[in-house]
Coordinates of C-alpha atoms and ligand atoms in Angstrom, one line a residue:
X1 CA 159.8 7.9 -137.4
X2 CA 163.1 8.7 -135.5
X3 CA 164.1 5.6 -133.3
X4 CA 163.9 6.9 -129.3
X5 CA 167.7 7.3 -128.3
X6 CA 168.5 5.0 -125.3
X7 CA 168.6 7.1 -121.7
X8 CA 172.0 8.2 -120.7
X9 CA 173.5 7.2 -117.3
X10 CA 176.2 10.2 -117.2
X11 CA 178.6 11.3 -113.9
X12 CA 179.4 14.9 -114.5
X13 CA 182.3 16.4 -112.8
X14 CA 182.6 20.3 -112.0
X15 CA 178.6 21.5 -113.3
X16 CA 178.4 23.8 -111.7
X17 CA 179.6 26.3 -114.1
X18 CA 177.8 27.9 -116.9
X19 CA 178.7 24.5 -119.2
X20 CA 177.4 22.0 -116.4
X21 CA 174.4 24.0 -115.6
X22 CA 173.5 24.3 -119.0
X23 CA 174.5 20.8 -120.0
X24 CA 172.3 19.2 -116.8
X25 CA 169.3 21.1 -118.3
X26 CA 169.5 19.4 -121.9
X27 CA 170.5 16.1 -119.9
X28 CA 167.2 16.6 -117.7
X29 CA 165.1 17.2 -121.0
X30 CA 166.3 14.6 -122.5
X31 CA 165.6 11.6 -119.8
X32 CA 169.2 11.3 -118.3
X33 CA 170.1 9.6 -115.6
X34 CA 172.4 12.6 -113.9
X35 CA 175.1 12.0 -111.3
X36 CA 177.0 14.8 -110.5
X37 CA 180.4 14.8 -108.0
X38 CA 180.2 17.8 -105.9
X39 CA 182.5 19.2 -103.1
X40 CA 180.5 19.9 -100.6
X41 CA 177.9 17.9 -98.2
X42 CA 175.4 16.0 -101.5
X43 CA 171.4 17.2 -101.5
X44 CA 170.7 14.0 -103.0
X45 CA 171.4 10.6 -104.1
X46 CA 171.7 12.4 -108.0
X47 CA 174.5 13.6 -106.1
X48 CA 177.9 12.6 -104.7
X49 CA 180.9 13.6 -103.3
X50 CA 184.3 13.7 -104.6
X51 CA 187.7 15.9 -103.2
X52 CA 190.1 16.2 -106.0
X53 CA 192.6 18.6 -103.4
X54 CA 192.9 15.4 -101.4
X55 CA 192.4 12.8 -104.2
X56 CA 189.0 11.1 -102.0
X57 CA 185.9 9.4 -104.4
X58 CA 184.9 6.5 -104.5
X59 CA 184.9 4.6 -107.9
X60 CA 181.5 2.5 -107.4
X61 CA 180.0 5.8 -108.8
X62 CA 180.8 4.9 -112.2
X63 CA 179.2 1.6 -111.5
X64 CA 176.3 1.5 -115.0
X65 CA 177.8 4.5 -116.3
X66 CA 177.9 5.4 -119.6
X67 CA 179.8 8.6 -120.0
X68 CA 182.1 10.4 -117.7
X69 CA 182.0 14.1 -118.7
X70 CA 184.9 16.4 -116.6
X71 CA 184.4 20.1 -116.5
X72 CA 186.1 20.4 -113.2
X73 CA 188.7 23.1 -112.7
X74 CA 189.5 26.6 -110.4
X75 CA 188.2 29.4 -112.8
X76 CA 191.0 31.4 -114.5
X77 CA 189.1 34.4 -114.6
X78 CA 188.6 35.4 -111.0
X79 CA 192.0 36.3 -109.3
X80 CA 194.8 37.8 -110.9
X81 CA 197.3 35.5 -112.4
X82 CA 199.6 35.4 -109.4
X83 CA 202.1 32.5 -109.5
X84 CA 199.9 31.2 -106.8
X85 CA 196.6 31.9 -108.6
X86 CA 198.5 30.0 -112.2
X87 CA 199.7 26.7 -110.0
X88 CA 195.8 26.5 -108.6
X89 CA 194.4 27.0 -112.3
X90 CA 196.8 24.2 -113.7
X91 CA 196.8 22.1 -110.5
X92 CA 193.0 22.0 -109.7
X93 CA 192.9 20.6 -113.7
X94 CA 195.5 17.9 -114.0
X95 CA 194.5 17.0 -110.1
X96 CA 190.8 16.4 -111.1
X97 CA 191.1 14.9 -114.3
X98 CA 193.7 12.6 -112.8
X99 CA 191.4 11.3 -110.1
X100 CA 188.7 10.6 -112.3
X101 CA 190.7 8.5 -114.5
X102 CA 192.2 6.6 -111.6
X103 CA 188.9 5.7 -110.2
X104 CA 187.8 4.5 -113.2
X105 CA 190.8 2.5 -113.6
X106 CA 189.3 1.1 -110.4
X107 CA 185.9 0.0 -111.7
X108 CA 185.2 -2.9 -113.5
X109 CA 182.5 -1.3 -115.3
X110 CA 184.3 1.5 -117.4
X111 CA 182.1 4.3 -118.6
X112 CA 182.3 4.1 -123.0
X113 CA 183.6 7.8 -123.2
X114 CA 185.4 10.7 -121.2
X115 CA 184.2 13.7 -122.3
X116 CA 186.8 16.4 -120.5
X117 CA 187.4 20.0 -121.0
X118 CA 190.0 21.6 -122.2
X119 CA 190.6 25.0 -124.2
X120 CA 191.1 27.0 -127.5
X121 CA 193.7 28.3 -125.0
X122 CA 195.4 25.4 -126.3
X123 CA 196.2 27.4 -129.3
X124 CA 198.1 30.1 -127.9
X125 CA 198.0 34.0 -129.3
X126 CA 197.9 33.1 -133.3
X127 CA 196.8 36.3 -135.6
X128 CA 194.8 35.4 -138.3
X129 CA 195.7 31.6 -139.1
X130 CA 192.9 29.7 -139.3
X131 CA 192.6 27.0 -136.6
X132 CA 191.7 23.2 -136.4
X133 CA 191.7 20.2 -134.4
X134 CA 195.2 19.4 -136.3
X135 CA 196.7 22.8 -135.8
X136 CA 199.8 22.4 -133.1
X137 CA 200.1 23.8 -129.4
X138 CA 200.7 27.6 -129.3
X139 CA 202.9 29.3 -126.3
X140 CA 201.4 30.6 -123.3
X141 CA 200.3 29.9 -119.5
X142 CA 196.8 28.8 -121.2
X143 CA 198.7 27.0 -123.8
X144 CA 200.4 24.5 -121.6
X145 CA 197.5 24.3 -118.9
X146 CA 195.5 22.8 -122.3
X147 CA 198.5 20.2 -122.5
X148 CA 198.9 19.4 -119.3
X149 CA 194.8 19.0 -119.1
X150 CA 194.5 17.0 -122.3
X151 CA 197.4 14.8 -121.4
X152 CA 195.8 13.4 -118.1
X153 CA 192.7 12.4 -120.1
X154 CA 194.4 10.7 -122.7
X155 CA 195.6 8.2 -120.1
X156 CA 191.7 7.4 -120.3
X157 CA 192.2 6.1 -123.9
X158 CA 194.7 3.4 -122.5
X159 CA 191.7 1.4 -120.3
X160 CA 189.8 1.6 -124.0
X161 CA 187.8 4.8 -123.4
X162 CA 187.5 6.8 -126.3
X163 CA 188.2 10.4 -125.4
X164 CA 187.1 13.3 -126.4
X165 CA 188.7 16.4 -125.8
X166 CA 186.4 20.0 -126.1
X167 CA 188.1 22.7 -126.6
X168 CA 185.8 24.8 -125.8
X169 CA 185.9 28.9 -127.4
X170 CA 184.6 31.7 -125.6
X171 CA 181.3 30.5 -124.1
X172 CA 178.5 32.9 -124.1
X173 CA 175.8 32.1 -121.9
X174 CA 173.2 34.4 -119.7
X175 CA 174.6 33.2 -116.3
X176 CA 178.3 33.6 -116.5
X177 CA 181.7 34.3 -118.6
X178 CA 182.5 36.7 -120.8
X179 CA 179.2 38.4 -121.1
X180 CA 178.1 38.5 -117.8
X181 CA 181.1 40.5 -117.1
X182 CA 181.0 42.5 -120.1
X183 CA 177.1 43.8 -119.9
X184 CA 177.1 46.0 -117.1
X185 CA 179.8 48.6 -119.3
X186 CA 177.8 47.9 -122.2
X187 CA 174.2 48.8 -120.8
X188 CA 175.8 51.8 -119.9
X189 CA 177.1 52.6 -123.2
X190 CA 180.7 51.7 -121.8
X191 CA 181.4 49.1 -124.4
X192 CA 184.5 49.4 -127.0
X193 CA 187.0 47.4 -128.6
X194 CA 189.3 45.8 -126.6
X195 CA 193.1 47.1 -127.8
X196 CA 193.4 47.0 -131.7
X197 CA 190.3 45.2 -131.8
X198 CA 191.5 42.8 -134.4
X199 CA 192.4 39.9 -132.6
X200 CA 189.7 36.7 -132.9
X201 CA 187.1 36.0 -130.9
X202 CA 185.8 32.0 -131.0
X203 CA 182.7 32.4 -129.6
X204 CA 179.7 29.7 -129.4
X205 CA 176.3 30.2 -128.0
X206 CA 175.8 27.9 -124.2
X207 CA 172.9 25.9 -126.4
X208 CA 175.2 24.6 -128.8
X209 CA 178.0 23.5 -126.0
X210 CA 175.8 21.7 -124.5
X211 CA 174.5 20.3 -127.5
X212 CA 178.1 19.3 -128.3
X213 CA 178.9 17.8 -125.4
X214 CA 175.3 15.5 -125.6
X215 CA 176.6 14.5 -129.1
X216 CA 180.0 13.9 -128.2
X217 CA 178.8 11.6 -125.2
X218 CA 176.3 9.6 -127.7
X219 CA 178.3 9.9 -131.4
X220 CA 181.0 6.8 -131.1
X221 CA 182.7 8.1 -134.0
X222 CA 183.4 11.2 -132.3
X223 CA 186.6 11.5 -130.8
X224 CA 190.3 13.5 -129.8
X225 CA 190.6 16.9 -130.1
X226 CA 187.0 18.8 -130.7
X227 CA 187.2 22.7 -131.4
X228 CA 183.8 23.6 -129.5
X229 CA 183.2 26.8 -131.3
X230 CA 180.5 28.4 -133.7
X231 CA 181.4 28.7 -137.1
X232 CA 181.5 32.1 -137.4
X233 CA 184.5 33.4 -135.2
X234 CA 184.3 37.7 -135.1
X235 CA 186.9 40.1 -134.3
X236 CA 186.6 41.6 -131.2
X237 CA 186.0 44.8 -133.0
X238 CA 182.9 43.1 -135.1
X239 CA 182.4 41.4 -131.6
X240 CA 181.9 44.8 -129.6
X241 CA 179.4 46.1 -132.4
X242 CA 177.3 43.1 -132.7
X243 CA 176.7 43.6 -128.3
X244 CA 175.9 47.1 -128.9
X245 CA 173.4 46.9 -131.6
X246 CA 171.9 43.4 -129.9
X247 CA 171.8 46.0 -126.7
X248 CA 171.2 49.5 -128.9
X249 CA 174.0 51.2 -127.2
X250 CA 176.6 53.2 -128.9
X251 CA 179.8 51.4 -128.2
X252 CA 182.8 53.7 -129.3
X253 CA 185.1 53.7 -125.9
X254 CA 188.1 51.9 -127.1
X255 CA 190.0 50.4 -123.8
X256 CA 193.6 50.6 -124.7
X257 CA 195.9 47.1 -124.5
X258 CA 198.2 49.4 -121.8
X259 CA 195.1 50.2 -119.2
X260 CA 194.2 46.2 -119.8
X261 CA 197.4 44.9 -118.5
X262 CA 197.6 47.6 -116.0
X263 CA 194.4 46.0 -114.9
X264 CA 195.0 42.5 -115.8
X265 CA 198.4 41.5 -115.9
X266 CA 199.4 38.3 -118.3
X267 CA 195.4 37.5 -118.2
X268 CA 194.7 40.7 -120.6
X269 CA 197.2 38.8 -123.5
X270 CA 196.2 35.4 -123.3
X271 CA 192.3 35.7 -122.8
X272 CA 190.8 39.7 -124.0
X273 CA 194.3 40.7 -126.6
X274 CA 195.1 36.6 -127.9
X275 CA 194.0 36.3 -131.2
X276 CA 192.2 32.3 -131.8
X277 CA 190.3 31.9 -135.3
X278 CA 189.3 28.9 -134.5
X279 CA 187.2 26.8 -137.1
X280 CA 184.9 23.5 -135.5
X281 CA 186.3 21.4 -138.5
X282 CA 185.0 17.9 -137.2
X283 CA 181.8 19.2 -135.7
X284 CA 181.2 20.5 -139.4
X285 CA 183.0 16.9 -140.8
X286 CA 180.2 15.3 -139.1
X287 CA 176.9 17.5 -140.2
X288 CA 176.8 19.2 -136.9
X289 CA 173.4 21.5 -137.2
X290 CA 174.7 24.7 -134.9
X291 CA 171.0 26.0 -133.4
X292 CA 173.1 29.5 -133.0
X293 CA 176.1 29.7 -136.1
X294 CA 175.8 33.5 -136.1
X295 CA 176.7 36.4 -134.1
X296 CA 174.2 38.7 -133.2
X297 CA 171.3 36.8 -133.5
X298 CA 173.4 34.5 -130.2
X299 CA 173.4 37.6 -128.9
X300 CA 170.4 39.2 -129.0
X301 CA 168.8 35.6 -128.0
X302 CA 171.2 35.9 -125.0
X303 CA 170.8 40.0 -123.8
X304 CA 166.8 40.0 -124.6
X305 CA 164.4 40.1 -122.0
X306 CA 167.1 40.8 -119.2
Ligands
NAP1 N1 183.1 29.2 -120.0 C1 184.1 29.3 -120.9 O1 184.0 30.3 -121.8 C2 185.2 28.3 -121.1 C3 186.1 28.4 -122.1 C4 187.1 27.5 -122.2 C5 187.2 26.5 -121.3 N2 186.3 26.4 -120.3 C6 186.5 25.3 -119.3 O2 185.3 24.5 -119.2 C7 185.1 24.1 -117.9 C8 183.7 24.5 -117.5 O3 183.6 25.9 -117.6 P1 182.5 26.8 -116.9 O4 182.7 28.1 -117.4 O5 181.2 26.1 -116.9 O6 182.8 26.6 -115.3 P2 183.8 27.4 -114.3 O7 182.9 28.3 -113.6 O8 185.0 27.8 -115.0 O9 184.1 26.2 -113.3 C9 184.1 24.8 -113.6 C10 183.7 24.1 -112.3 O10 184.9 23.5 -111.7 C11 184.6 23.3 -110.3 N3 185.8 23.8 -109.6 C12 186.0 25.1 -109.2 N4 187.2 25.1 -108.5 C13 187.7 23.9 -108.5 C14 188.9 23.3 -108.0 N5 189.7 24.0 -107.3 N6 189.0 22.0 -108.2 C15 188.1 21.2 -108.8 N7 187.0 21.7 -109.4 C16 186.8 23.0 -109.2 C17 183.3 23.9 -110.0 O11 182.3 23.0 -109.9 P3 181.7 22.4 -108.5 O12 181.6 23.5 -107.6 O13 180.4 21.7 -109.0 O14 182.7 21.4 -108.1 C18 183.1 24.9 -111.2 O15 181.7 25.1 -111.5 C19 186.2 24.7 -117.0 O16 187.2 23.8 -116.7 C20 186.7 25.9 -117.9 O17 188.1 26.2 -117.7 C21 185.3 27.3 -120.1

């Protein structure tokens, strides 16, 4: 019989998102002791609270921590990318992963492992090259937000932490991202390919991320750079057909590149026209068993019933 693994005492920063929400739920299941930072008044003591804009928490929250995990940052989809908007998306990033590390610097107990986001972003617009945890930076806003963001965690590994850094792919989950926003012209038999419909997708089901991040907080030989990504990265235009069958719509309404940068400005390159074909080389190295490595199945899991 399997030995029991020992409960987690984990501080997660920014869950509310998609990612936290679905990682607290596995955490939950699983017996973890859950402390999340929030920034606003705490409902609990599983809670406290924590300003990044004005640099305020108090360290004694890692006190008997285990594992650190940061998914904290101003989402990049929301808002146009103004030059206003782009300072708040890379500011709100390097400001929160900054204060975490500080406080911990500040705690004589130091959490083993920093588990912090980053992004296939990191990779810039690449074609068809196949992607890995060794591949170099591409160019791009996104590109240097994933520097910039990886950097400030890596001052973790200096006060012994081992880091990891998930860069996470497209997320799909029923509660938000990509799909959420994508349905609605689907269900209506609105879907198409997005421009040429050739760039990569790097998609991975919101079960496995969370699954990831569990075994990236517990698996000490896990560390660096980890492309969080299924291992079957589509097209977009195999992406947009795999929707519509999971949803049984026609999906034939190509939307042009033009009428996505009229609509989205320097957000339509770098996160619907960039091209990642990304590859989860040390999740793989490692024997990790993906509960959703295929496309439509992930889909159909995630569009059935709603
Ligand atoms: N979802 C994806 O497909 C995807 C892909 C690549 C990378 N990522 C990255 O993974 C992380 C988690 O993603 P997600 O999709 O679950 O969540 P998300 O909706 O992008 O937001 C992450 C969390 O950051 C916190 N936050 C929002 N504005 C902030 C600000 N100005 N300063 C500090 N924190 C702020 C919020 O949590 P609180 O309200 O609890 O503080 C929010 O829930 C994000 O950093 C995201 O960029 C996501």
């Amino acid at each position: 019989m399997r030995a029991k693994e020992p409960s987690l005492r984990v501080v997660v920063a920014g869950a509310s998102g998609p990612i936290g929400r679905a990682l607290l739920r596995v955490l939950q299941e699983q017996g973890a002791e859950v402390r999340r930072l929030v920034r606003r008044t705490p409902k609990g003591p599983h809670e406290v609270v924590w300003d990044p804009e004005v640099g305020a928490l108090d360290p004694e929250v890692f006190d008997g921590t285990d594992a650190l995990v940061n998914l904290a940052g101003r989402s990049i989809a929301a808002r146009r990318w103004t030059p206003s908007v782009q300072r708040e998306i890379l500011d709100s990033r390097v400001r929160s992963t900054r204060l975490l590390v500080d406080a911990v610097r500040r705690t004589s107990a130091t959490p083993a492992v920093l588990v912090s986001a980053s992004a296939i972003g990191y990779y810039g617009d690449r074609g068809d090259e196949v992607l890995d945890e060794s591949s170099p930076p591409g160019r791009g806003f996104l590109s240097q937000v994933a520097q910039a963001w990886e950097a400030e965690a890596r001052r973790a590994e200096r006060m012994g932490m081992r880091v990891v850094r998930a860069r996470f792919g497209i997320v799909l989950a029923r509660d938000g991202g990509v799909l959420r926003t994508m349905l609605p012209f689907f269900r209506a038999g609105l879907g198409g390919p997005l421009g040429s419909g050739h760039q990569w997708w790097s998609w991975i089901h919101g079960d496995d991320v969370a699954a990831v991040l569990v075994a990236a907080v517990r698996d000490a030989s896990l560390e660096g750079p980890v492309n969080v990504v299924s291992p079957a990265a589509a097209t977009n235009r195999e992406f947009t057909r795999a929707l519509a069958s999971a949803l049984r719509r026609p999906a034939v309404l190509r939307v042009p590149a033009f009428a996505l940068r009229l609509a989205g400005g320097a957000m339509a390159d770098e996160m619907m026209l960039a091209s990642q074909r990304v590859v989860p080389r040390k999740l793989q190295a490692r024997g990790f068993q993906f509960r959703w490595p295929e496309l439509e199945p992930a889909l159909r899991d995630l569009t059935s019933g709603a």
